[in-house]
Coordinates of C-alpha atoms and ligand atoms in Angstrom, one line a residue:
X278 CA 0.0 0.0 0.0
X279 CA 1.6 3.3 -0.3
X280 CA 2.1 6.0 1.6
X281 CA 0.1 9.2 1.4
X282 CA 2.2 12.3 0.1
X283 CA -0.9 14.3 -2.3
X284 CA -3.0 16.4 -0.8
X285 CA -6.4 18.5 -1.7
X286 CA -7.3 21.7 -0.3
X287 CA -10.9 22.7 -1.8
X288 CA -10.7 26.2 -2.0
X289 CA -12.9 26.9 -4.7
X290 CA -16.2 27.8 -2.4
X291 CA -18.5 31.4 -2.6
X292 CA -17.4 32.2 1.3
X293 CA -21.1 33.5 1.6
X294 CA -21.4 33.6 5.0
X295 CA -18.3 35.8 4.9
X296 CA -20.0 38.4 2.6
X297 CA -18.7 41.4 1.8
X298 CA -15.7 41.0 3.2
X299 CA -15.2 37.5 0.6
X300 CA -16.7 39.8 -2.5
X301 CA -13.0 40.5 -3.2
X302 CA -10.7 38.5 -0.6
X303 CA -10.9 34.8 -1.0
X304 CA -12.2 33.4 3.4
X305 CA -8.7 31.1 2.9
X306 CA -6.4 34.3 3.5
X307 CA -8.4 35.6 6.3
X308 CA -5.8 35.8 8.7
X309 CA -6.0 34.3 12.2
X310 CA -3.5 36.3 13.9
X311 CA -1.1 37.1 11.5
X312 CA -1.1 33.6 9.6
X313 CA -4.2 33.1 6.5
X314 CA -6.4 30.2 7.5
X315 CA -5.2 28.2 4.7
X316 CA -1.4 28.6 6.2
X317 CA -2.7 26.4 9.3
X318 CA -3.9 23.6 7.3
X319 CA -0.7 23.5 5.0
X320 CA 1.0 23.1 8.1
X321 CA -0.6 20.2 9.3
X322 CA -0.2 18.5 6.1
X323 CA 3.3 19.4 6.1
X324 CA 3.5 17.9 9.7
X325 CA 1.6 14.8 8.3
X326 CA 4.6 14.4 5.7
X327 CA 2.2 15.8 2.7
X328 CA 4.7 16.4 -0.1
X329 CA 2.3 17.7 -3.0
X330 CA -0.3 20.1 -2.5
X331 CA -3.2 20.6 -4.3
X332 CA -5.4 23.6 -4.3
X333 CA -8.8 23.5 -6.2
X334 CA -9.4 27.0 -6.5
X335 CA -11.3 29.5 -8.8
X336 CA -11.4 32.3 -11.1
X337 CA -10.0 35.6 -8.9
X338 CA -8.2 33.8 -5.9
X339 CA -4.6 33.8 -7.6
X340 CA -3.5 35.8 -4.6
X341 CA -3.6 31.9 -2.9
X342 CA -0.7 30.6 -5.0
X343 CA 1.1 33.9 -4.4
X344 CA 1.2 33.4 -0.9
X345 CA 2.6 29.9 -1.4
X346 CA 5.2 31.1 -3.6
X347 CA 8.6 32.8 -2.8
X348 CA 9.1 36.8 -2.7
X349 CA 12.2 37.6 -3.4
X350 CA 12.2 41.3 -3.5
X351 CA 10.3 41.4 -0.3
X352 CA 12.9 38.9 1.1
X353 CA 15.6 41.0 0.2
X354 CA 14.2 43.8 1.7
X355 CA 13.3 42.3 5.2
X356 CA 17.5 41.0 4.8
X357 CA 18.6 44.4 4.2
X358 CA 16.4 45.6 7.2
X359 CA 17.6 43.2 9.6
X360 CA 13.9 42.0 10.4
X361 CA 15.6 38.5 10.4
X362 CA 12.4 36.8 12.3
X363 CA 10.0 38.3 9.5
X364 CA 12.0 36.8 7.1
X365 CA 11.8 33.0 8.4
X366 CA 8.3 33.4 9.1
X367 CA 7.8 34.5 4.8
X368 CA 10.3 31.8 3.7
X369 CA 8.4 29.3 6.0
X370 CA 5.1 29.7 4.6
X371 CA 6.7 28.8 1.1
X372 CA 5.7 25.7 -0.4
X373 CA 8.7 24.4 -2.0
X374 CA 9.6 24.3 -6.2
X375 CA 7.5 22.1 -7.7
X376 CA 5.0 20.7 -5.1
X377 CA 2.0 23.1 -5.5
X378 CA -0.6 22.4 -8.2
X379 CA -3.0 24.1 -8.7
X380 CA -6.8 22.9 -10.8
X381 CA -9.9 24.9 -11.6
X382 CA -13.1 24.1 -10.4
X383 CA -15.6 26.3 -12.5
X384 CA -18.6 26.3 -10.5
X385 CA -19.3 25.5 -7.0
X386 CA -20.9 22.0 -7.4
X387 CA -20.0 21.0 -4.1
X388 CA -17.4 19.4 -2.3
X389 CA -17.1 16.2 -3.9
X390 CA -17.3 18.2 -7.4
X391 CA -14.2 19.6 -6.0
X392 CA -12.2 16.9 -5.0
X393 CA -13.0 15.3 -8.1
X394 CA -11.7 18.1 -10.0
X395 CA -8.1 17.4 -8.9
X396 CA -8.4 13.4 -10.3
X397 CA -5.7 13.9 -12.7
X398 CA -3.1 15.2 -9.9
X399 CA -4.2 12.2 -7.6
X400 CA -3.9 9.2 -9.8
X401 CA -4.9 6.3 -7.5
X402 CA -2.6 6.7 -4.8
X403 CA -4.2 7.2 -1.5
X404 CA -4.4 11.0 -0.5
X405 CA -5.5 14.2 2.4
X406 CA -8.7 16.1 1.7
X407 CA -8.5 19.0 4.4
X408 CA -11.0 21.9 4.3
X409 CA -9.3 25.1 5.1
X410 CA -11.8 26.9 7.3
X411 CA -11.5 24.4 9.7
X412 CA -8.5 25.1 11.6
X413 CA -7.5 22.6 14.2
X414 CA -4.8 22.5 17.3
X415 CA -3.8 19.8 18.8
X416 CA -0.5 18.6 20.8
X417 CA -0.5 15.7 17.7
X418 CA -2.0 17.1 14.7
X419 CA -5.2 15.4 13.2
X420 CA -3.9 14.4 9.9
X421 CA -0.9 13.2 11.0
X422 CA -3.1 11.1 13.4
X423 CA -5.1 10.1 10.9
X424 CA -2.5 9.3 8.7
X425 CA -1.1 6.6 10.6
X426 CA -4.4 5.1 11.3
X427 CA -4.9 4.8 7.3
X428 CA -1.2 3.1 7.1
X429 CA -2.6 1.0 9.7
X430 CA -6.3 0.0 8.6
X431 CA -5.9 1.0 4.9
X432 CA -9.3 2.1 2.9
X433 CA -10.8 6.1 4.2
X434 CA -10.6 7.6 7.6
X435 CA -12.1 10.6 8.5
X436 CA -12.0 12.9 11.4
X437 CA -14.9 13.3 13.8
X438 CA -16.4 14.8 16.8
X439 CA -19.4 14.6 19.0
X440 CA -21.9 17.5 18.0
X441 CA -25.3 18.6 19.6
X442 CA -28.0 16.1 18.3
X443 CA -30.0 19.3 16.5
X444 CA -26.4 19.9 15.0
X445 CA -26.1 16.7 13.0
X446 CA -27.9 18.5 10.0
X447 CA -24.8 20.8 9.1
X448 CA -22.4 17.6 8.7
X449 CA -21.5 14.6 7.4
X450 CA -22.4 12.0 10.2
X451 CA -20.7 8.8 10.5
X452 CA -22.9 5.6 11.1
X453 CA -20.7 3.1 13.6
X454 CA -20.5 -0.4 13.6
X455 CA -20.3 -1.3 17.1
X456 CA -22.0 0.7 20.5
X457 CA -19.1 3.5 21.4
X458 CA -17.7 4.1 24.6
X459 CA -15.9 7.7 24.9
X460 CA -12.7 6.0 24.7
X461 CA -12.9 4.7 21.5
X462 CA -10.7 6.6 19.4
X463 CA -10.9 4.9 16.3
X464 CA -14.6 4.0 14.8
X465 CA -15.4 1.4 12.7
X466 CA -18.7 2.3 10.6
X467 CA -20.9 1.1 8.2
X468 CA -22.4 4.4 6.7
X469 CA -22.0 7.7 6.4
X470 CA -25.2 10.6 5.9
X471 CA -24.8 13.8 4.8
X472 CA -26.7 16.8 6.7
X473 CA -29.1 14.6 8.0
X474 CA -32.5 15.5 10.0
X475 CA -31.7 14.8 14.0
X476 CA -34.0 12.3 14.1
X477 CA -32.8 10.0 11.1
X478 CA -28.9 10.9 12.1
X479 CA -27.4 7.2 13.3
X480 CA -24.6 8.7 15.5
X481 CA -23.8 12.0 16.7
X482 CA -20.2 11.6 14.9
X483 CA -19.9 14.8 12.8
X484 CA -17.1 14.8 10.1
X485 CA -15.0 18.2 10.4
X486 CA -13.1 18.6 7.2
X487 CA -10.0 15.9 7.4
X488 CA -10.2 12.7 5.5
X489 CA -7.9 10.3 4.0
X490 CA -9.3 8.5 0.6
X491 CA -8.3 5.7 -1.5
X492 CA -7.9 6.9 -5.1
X493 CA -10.0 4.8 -6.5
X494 CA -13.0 7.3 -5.3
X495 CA -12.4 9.8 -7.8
X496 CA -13.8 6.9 -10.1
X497 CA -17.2 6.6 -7.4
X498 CA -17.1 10.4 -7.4
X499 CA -17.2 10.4 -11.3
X500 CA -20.5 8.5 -11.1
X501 CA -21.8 10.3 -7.9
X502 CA -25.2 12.6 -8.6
X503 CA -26.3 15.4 -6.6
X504 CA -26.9 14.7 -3.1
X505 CA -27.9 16.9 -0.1
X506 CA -28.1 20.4 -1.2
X507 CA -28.4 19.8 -5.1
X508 CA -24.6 19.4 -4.5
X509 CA -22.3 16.3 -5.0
X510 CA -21.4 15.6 -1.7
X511 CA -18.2 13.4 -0.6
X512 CA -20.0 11.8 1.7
X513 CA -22.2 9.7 -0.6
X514 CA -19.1 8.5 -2.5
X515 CA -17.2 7.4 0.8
X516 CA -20.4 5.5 1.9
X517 CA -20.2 3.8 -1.7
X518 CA -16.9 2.4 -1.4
X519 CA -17.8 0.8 1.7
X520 CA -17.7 -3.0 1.1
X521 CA -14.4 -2.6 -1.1
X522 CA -12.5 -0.1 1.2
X523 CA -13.0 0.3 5.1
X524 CA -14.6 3.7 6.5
X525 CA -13.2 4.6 10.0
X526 CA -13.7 7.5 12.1
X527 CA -10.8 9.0 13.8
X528 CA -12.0 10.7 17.4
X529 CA -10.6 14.1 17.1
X530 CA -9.5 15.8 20.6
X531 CA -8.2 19.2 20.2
X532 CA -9.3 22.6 19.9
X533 CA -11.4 23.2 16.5
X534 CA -12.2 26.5 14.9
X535 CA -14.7 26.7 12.1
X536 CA -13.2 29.5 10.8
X537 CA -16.1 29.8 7.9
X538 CA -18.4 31.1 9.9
X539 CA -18.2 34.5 11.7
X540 CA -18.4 33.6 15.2
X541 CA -15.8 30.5 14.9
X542 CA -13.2 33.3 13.4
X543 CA -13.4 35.6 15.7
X544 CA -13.4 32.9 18.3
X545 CA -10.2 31.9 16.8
X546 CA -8.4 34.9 16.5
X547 CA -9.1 34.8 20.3
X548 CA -7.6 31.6 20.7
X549 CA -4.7 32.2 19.1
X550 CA -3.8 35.4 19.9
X551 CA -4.1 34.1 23.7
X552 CA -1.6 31.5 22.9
X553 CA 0.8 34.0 21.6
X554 CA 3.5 35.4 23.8
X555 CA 3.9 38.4 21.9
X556 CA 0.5 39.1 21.4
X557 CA -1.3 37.5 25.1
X558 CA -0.6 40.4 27.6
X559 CA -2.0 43.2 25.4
X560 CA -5.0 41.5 23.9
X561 CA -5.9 40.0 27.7
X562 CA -5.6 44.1 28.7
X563 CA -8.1 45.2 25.9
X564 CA -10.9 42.1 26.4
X565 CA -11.0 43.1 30.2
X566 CA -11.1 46.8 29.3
X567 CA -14.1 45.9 26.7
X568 CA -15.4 43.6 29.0
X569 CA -15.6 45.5 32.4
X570 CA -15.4 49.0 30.5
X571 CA -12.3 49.7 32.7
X572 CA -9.1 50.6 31.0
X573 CA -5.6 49.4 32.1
Ligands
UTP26 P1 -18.2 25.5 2.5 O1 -19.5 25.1 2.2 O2 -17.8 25.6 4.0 O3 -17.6 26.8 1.8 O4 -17.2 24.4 1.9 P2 -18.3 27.9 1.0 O5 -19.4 27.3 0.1 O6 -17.2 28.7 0.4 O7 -18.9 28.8 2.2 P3 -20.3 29.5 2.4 O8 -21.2 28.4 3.0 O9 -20.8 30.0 1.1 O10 -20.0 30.6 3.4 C1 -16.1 23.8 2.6 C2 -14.8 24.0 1.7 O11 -15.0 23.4 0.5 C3 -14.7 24.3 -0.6 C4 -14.8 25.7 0.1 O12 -13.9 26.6 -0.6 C5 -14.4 25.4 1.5 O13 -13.0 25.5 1.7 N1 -15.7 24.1 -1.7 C6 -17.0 23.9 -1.5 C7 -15.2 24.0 -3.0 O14 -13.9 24.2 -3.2 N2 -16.0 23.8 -4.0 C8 -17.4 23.7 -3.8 O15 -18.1 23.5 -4.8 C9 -17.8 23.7 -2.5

């Protein structure tokens, strides 16, 4: 079996709920902190031993590959300045020569549309699907987790969390084999359901935005109609492979920011800027000013 190195960021979405501020600015270089939100989730791949990244973008979001790519004048500049830290943190964010592809998707037909759109790049070697806007922390990074559960059980993982019963309709809900306890941290399951109602969810395992595929679902996805949404969902192609290829969910237990939604960006920015040396003292001193109306 071999070893996942390709990875697909779907990047290609409207950002609606982002609107205007998305009219212009593609939601994947919102920064948290001083970092875009797809930085975060190049990261983790990168820590997951990703070598080839693919973004599945669309027409006015070039200034994505930019910010992948070296800047050498700007380089220069930060060497000539002495602003040596500024410099790492621009070469760091490079990808390097040669490992960043980048494919069209012309419409938003969904998610599965998308990764389907990057079949050529993927062959039918196993790869990473990670959704931007979800940017994860934890002391062990997801994929990387999820990774070597794949090298272990072969066929698609995904990652998952408990949600609110009432909250299964905005995810992809995984449908286990066996009765869970909370210490089972890798799920066997027999189905997975996009967005469905609480009543006919089977679990309340909600997928957030990591998997790891076999390649031979670009084929399933190549066949799959429109499912929830009018849109051609991922889900229903994973759930079609099952009974050639394993599903498994992996139990994610960090911190989780849905940074496509308002209130999960803000909430990150929080977060983050908390966890930041620089940053912690000052932003502490302004949330208790705004909070108790006291200064200082
Ligand atoms: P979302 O549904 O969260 O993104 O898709 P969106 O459609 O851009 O956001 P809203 O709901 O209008 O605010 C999750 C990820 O999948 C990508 C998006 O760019 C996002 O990163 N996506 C979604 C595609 O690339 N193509 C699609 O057709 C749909």
């Amino acid at each position: 079996m071999s070893r996942v190195r390709k990875a697909i960021f779907p990047v290609a979405g409207l950002g609606t709920r982002f609107l205007p501020a998305t009219k212009a600015v593609p939601k994947e270089l919102m920064p948290v902190v001083d970092r875009p939100v797809l930085q975060y989730a190049v990261e983790e791949a990168r820590a997951a031993g990703i070598e080839e990244f693919i973004f599945v973008s669309s027409m006015g979001k070039t200034a994505m590959e930019d910010h992948f790519d070296r800047n050498l004048p700007l380089e220069e500049t930060l060497e000539k300045k002495n602003k040596l830290e500024l410099l790492q943190a621009v070469r760091d964010a490079a990808i390097p020569d040669g490992q960043l592809t980048m494919v069209r998707q012309h419409a938003p037909k969904g998610l599965g549309h998308a990764v389907w759109c990057a079949r050529h790049a993927i062959g039918d070697e196993p790869f990473a699907v990670l959704l931007p806007d979800e940017v994860l922390h934890a002391e062990k990074p997801c994929l990387g987790q999820m990774v070597e559960a794949q090298e272990e059980l072969g066929g698609s993982v995904i990652a998952v969390i408990e949600v609110e019963r009432e909250d299964t309709k905005k995810y992809g809900v995984l449908d286990p084999v066996d009765a869970l306890t909370d210490e089972t941290d890798v799920i066997a399951a027999k189905g997975m359901i996009e967005k469905p109602a609480p009543d006919a969810a089977p679990s309340r395992l909600a997928c957030i935005g990591r998997y790891v595929l076999p390649g031979e679902i670009m084929s399933e996805l190549g066949k799959t109609g429109k499912g929830a949404g009018g849109e051609v969902q991922l889900t229903d192609a994973i759930a079609s492979l099952i009974g050639r290829h394993p599903l498994h969910g992996v139990r994610f237990k960090g911190a989780r920011y849905d940074c496509g939604s308002v209130l999960g960006f803000l909430e990150a920015n929080m977060a983050f800027g908390l966890a930041r040396e620089d940053v912690a003292p000052a932003l502490m001193k302004a949330m208790r000013a705004h909070l108790f109306g006291a200064k200082g």
